[in-house]
Amino acid sequence: MNNTEQRHQDMKSNWLFTCTCRRCEDEGELGTFMSSGTIGSKITTISDGCLENGTDSIYHIKSSLPNDFSDVDSLETWLQKFDTDKYLHPNHSIFSQVKLFLSLYYGRQLGGIKALTNERLLRKYQFCCEIMEIFKIIYPGVYQCKGELLFELWTTVRELNTRGIQYSLQQDHTETVLVSRAYEILRHSIVLSPFHHMKEILEDEYPELRTFKGNSSHSPSSS
């Protein structure tokens, strides 16, 4: 979930080359705008150097980010305060990284997803949806991180349906579709990895997945 400048710094330091792929060459990062800020109605690129040395407002956003990500209350307060900031695009990597963390962290504490308040459960769904739209662009193939997020989306949608909570369901976010898409990725996971455990959970819920062949004819039945 790093933006272009962060990736370039990593590649120069660790791999000794500069990437010139479509995403790196595109100021809007293929429509994800993870490096972008806003000036009025115009979207523009903002580097990490600007975040460190630029305007007081932009610097304040980064410096105010809580150091302890396990302090969920502080992260939520930070997002609520700055996510609609007029200087940075809502998809900027600073915000997206926090939303990705929360989308995975919600429901992994003691008590699991059933211990989440309705408000946080809905927020988990919202963040999962927002990050998935970015993942579709930056991870178009089979990536474990995308399988993990699809798994989290499935658990969230299932819990929302169990509680009877009204929410805006996207067409491709039904339980059946999410299970099939998540399993198609997670079935390739390494034994004993967290991803493999997610695969086993899906198989326990939908035994027919064990004959999954990667097409719609083996999609799990709706429960």
Short mmCIF file of C-alpha atoms in Angstrom, two decimals:
data_model
loop_
_atom_site.label_atom_id
_atom_site.label_comp_id
_atom_site.label_asym_id
_atom_site.label_seq_id
_atom_site.Cartn_x
_atom_site.Cartn_y
_atom_site.Cartn_z
CA MET A 1 0.00 0.00 0.00
CA ASN A 2 2.99 2.31 -0.42
CA ASN A 3 2.77 5.21 -2.84
CA THR A 4 5.14 5.71 -5.77
CA GLU A 5 7.79 7.67 -3.92
CA GLN A 6 7.88 5.16 -1.07
CA ARG A 7 8.21 2.26 -3.53
CA HIS A 8 10.97 4.03 -5.45
CA GLN A 9 12.94 4.63 -2.26
CA ASP A 10 12.62 0.96 -1.35
CA MET A 11 13.64 -0.23 -4.82
CA LYS A 12 16.66 2.07 -4.98
CA SER A 13 17.84 1.05 -1.50
CA ASN A 14 17.18 -2.68 -1.68
CA TRP A 15 17.04 -3.58 -5.37
CA LEU A 16 19.22 -0.89 -6.97
CA PHE A 17 16.87 0.06 -9.80
CA THR A 18 14.13 2.54 -10.61
CA CYS A 19 10.80 1.17 -11.79
CA THR A 20 9.15 2.66 -14.87
CA CYS A 21 5.96 0.58 -14.93
CA ARG A 22 2.60 2.12 -15.85
CA ARG A 23 1.69 2.78 -12.24
CA CYS A 24 5.01 4.42 -11.39
CA GLU A 25 4.86 6.58 -14.51
CA ASP A 26 1.27 7.69 -13.87
CA GLU A 27 0.88 10.64 -11.48
CA GLY A 28 -2.56 9.35 -10.47
CA GLU A 29 -1.24 5.81 -9.87
CA LEU A 30 -3.75 4.30 -12.32
CA GLY A 31 -6.67 6.07 -10.68
CA THR A 32 -5.90 5.09 -7.09
CA PHE A 33 -4.50 8.57 -6.29
CA MET A 34 -2.37 7.14 -3.49
CA SER A 35 0.22 9.90 -3.93
CA SER A 36 -2.27 12.66 -4.57
CA GLY A 37 -3.41 15.77 -2.83
CA THR A 38 -6.09 18.26 -3.77
CA ILE A 39 -5.85 21.94 -4.52
CA GLY A 40 -9.36 23.25 -4.86
CA SER A 41 -11.04 20.85 -7.29
CA LYS A 42 -7.72 19.84 -8.89
CA ILE A 43 -5.92 16.60 -7.99
CA THR A 44 -2.14 16.87 -7.84
CA THR A 45 0.79 14.72 -6.75
CA ILE A 46 2.26 15.30 -3.29
CA SER A 47 5.57 13.70 -2.40
CA ASP A 48 6.61 12.44 1.01
CA GLY A 49 9.14 15.25 1.02
CA CYS A 50 6.26 17.69 0.89
CA LEU A 51 4.63 15.85 3.77
CA GLU A 52 7.80 16.24 5.82
CA ASN A 53 8.70 19.78 4.83
CA GLY A 54 5.59 21.26 3.27
CA THR A 55 2.73 23.24 4.71
CA ASP A 56 1.99 23.08 8.42
CA SER A 57 -1.40 21.52 7.70
CA ILE A 58 -0.05 18.61 5.65
CA TYR A 59 2.85 18.00 8.02
CA HIS A 60 0.42 17.99 10.94
CA ILE A 61 -1.58 15.15 9.34
CA LYS A 62 1.43 12.86 9.21
CA SER A 63 2.93 13.86 12.55
CA SER A 64 -0.43 13.38 14.29
CA LEU A 65 -0.71 9.74 13.25
CA PRO A 66 -0.68 7.61 16.44
CA ASN A 67 2.48 5.55 16.92
CA ASP A 68 0.59 2.71 18.58
CA PHE A 69 -1.67 1.14 15.95
CA SER A 70 -3.21 -1.14 18.56
CA ASP A 71 -4.86 1.96 20.02
CA VAL A 72 -7.91 1.69 17.78
CA ASP A 73 -9.74 4.59 19.40
CA SER A 74 -6.87 6.95 18.57
CA LEU A 75 -6.67 5.69 14.98
CA GLU A 76 -10.40 6.19 14.50
CA THR A 77 -10.20 9.70 15.94
CA TRP A 78 -7.27 10.51 13.64
CA LEU A 79 -9.14 9.23 10.57
CA GLN A 80 -12.33 11.08 11.44
CA LYS A 81 -10.32 14.28 11.82
CA PHE A 82 -8.15 14.09 8.71
CA ASP A 83 -9.75 11.67 6.21
CA THR A 84 -11.75 14.52 4.67
CA ASP A 85 -8.79 16.92 4.73
CA LYS A 86 -8.80 19.30 1.79
CA TYR A 87 -5.08 18.83 1.13
CA LEU A 88 -4.86 15.06 0.65
CA HIS A 89 -6.90 12.74 -1.55
CA PRO A 90 -9.07 10.29 0.48
CA ASN A 91 -7.11 7.40 -1.11
CA HIS A 92 -3.70 8.81 -0.18
CA SER A 93 -1.43 6.06 1.12
CA ILE A 94 -1.39 7.62 4.60
CA PHE A 95 -5.14 7.05 4.93
CA SER A 96 -5.26 3.80 2.95
CA GLN A 97 -2.61 2.14 5.12
CA VAL A 98 -4.57 2.95 8.28
CA LYS A 99 -7.85 1.78 6.73
CA LEU A 100 -6.22 -1.48 5.61
CA PHE A 101 -4.89 -2.08 9.11
CA LEU A 102 -8.28 -1.40 10.71
CA SER A 103 -10.17 -3.50 8.16
CA LEU A 104 -8.04 -6.49 9.21
CA TYR A 105 -7.72 -5.62 12.91
CA TYR A 106 -11.43 -5.17 13.62
CA GLY A 107 -12.75 -8.50 14.85
CA ARG A 108 -9.36 -10.05 15.65
CA GLN A 109 -9.37 -9.00 19.29
CA LEU A 110 -10.80 -11.03 22.16
CA GLY A 111 -14.35 -12.06 21.31
CA GLY A 112 -13.81 -11.96 17.55
CA ILE A 113 -16.08 -10.28 15.07
CA LYS A 114 -19.15 -10.96 17.19
CA ALA A 115 -17.73 -8.66 19.87
CA LEU A 116 -17.64 -5.68 17.49
CA THR A 117 -20.19 -2.94 17.95
CA ASN A 118 -22.57 -2.40 15.04
CA GLU A 119 -20.79 0.88 14.30
CA ARG A 120 -17.38 -0.76 14.03
CA LEU A 121 -18.76 -3.67 12.04
CA LEU A 122 -20.17 -1.23 9.48
CA ARG A 123 -16.89 0.67 9.48
CA LYS A 124 -15.01 -2.58 8.84
CA TYR A 125 -17.23 -3.23 5.83
CA GLN A 126 -16.70 0.32 4.55
CA PHE A 127 -12.91 0.13 4.86
CA CYS A 128 -12.78 -3.35 3.30
CA CYS A 129 -14.77 -2.05 0.32
CA GLU A 130 -12.58 1.03 -0.11
CA ILE A 131 -9.33 -0.93 0.07
CA MET A 132 -10.64 -3.66 -2.24
CA GLU A 133 -11.25 -1.06 -4.96
CA ILE A 134 -7.58 -0.10 -4.69
CA PHE A 135 -6.45 -3.74 -4.58
CA LYS A 136 -8.32 -4.44 -7.81
CA ILE A 137 -6.00 -1.97 -9.52
CA ILE A 138 -2.64 -2.50 -7.81
CA TYR A 139 -3.02 -6.27 -7.28
CA PRO A 140 -4.85 -7.49 -10.42
CA GLY A 141 -3.61 -11.07 -10.11
CA VAL A 142 -3.62 -13.72 -7.38
CA TYR A 143 -2.23 -12.11 -4.25
CA GLN A 144 -2.60 -13.52 -0.74
CA CYS A 145 -3.30 -10.06 0.67
CA LYS A 146 -6.30 -9.80 -1.64
CA GLY A 147 -7.51 -13.23 -0.55
CA GLU A 148 -7.17 -12.16 3.07
CA LEU A 149 -9.22 -9.01 2.47
CA LEU A 150 -11.90 -10.98 0.61
CA PHE A 151 -12.04 -13.36 3.58
CA GLU A 152 -12.52 -10.40 5.93
CA LEU A 153 -15.24 -9.03 3.66
CA TRP A 154 -17.01 -12.39 3.79
CA THR A 155 -16.89 -12.60 7.59
CA THR A 156 -18.16 -9.03 7.80
CA VAL A 157 -21.03 -9.50 5.36
CA ARG A 158 -22.05 -12.73 7.09
CA GLU A 159 -22.11 -11.01 10.50
CA LEU A 160 -24.03 -8.02 9.12
CA ASN A 161 -26.61 -10.40 7.67
CA THR A 162 -26.79 -12.38 10.92
CA ARG A 163 -27.49 -9.20 12.89
CA GLY A 164 -29.97 -7.98 10.31
CA ILE A 165 -28.14 -4.68 9.94
CA GLN A 166 -29.08 -2.57 6.93
CA TYR A 167 -26.11 -1.65 4.76
CA SER A 168 -25.36 -0.77 1.15
CA LEU A 169 -24.46 -4.16 -0.36
CA GLN A 170 -22.33 -4.04 -3.49
CA GLN A 171 -23.38 -6.43 -6.25
CA ASP A 172 -20.22 -8.55 -6.05
CA HIS A 173 -20.22 -8.70 -2.24
CA THR A 174 -22.78 -11.42 -1.62
CA GLU A 175 -21.59 -14.18 0.71
CA THR A 176 -21.44 -16.74 -2.10
CA VAL A 177 -19.40 -14.53 -4.42
CA LEU A 178 -16.98 -13.49 -1.68
CA VAL A 179 -16.40 -17.09 -0.56
CA SER A 180 -15.63 -18.21 -4.12
CA ARG A 181 -13.27 -15.31 -4.81
CA ALA A 182 -11.47 -15.63 -1.48
CA TYR A 183 -11.07 -19.39 -1.79
CA GLU A 184 -9.77 -19.18 -5.34
CA ILE A 185 -6.79 -17.26 -3.93
CA LEU A 186 -6.41 -18.81 -0.47
CA ARG A 187 -6.39 -22.41 -1.77
CA HIS A 188 -2.85 -21.73 -3.01
CA SER A 189 -1.62 -20.74 0.47
CA ILE A 190 1.25 -22.44 2.29
CA VAL A 191 0.37 -24.92 5.05
CA LEU A 192 0.61 -23.44 8.58
CA SER A 193 0.37 -19.88 7.25
CA PRO A 194 -2.44 -17.57 8.45
CA PHE A 195 -3.85 -17.66 4.93
CA HIS A 196 -4.07 -21.45 5.02
CA HIS A 197 -6.03 -21.21 8.27
CA MET A 198 -8.52 -18.93 6.50
CA LYS A 199 -8.78 -21.50 3.72
CA GLU A 200 -9.58 -24.20 6.28
CA ILE A 201 -12.27 -22.04 7.88
CA LEU A 202 -13.95 -21.63 4.49
CA GLU A 203 -13.76 -25.38 3.87
CA ASP A 204 -15.33 -26.09 7.26
CA GLU A 205 -18.19 -23.72 6.45
CA TYR A 206 -18.55 -24.93 2.85
CA PRO A 207 -17.25 -28.55 2.50
CA GLU A 208 -18.00 -28.49 -1.24
CA LEU A 209 -15.07 -26.09 -1.64
CA ARG A 210 -12.70 -29.05 -1.32
CA THR A 211 -13.64 -29.91 -4.92
CA PHE A 212 -13.28 -26.30 -6.06
CA LYS A 213 -11.81 -26.03 -9.57
CA GLY A 214 -11.72 -22.27 -9.95
CA ASN A 215 -14.97 -21.73 -11.82
CA SER A 216 -18.58 -20.88 -11.05
CA SER A 217 -19.75 -24.52 -11.25
CA HIS A 218 -17.98 -25.15 -7.95
CA SER A 219 -19.20 -22.05 -6.15
CA PRO A 220 -20.46 -22.77 -2.63
CA SER A 221 -24.15 -22.95 -1.97
CA SER A 222 -25.79 -20.13 -0.08
CA SER A 223 -26.36 -21.01 3.54
#
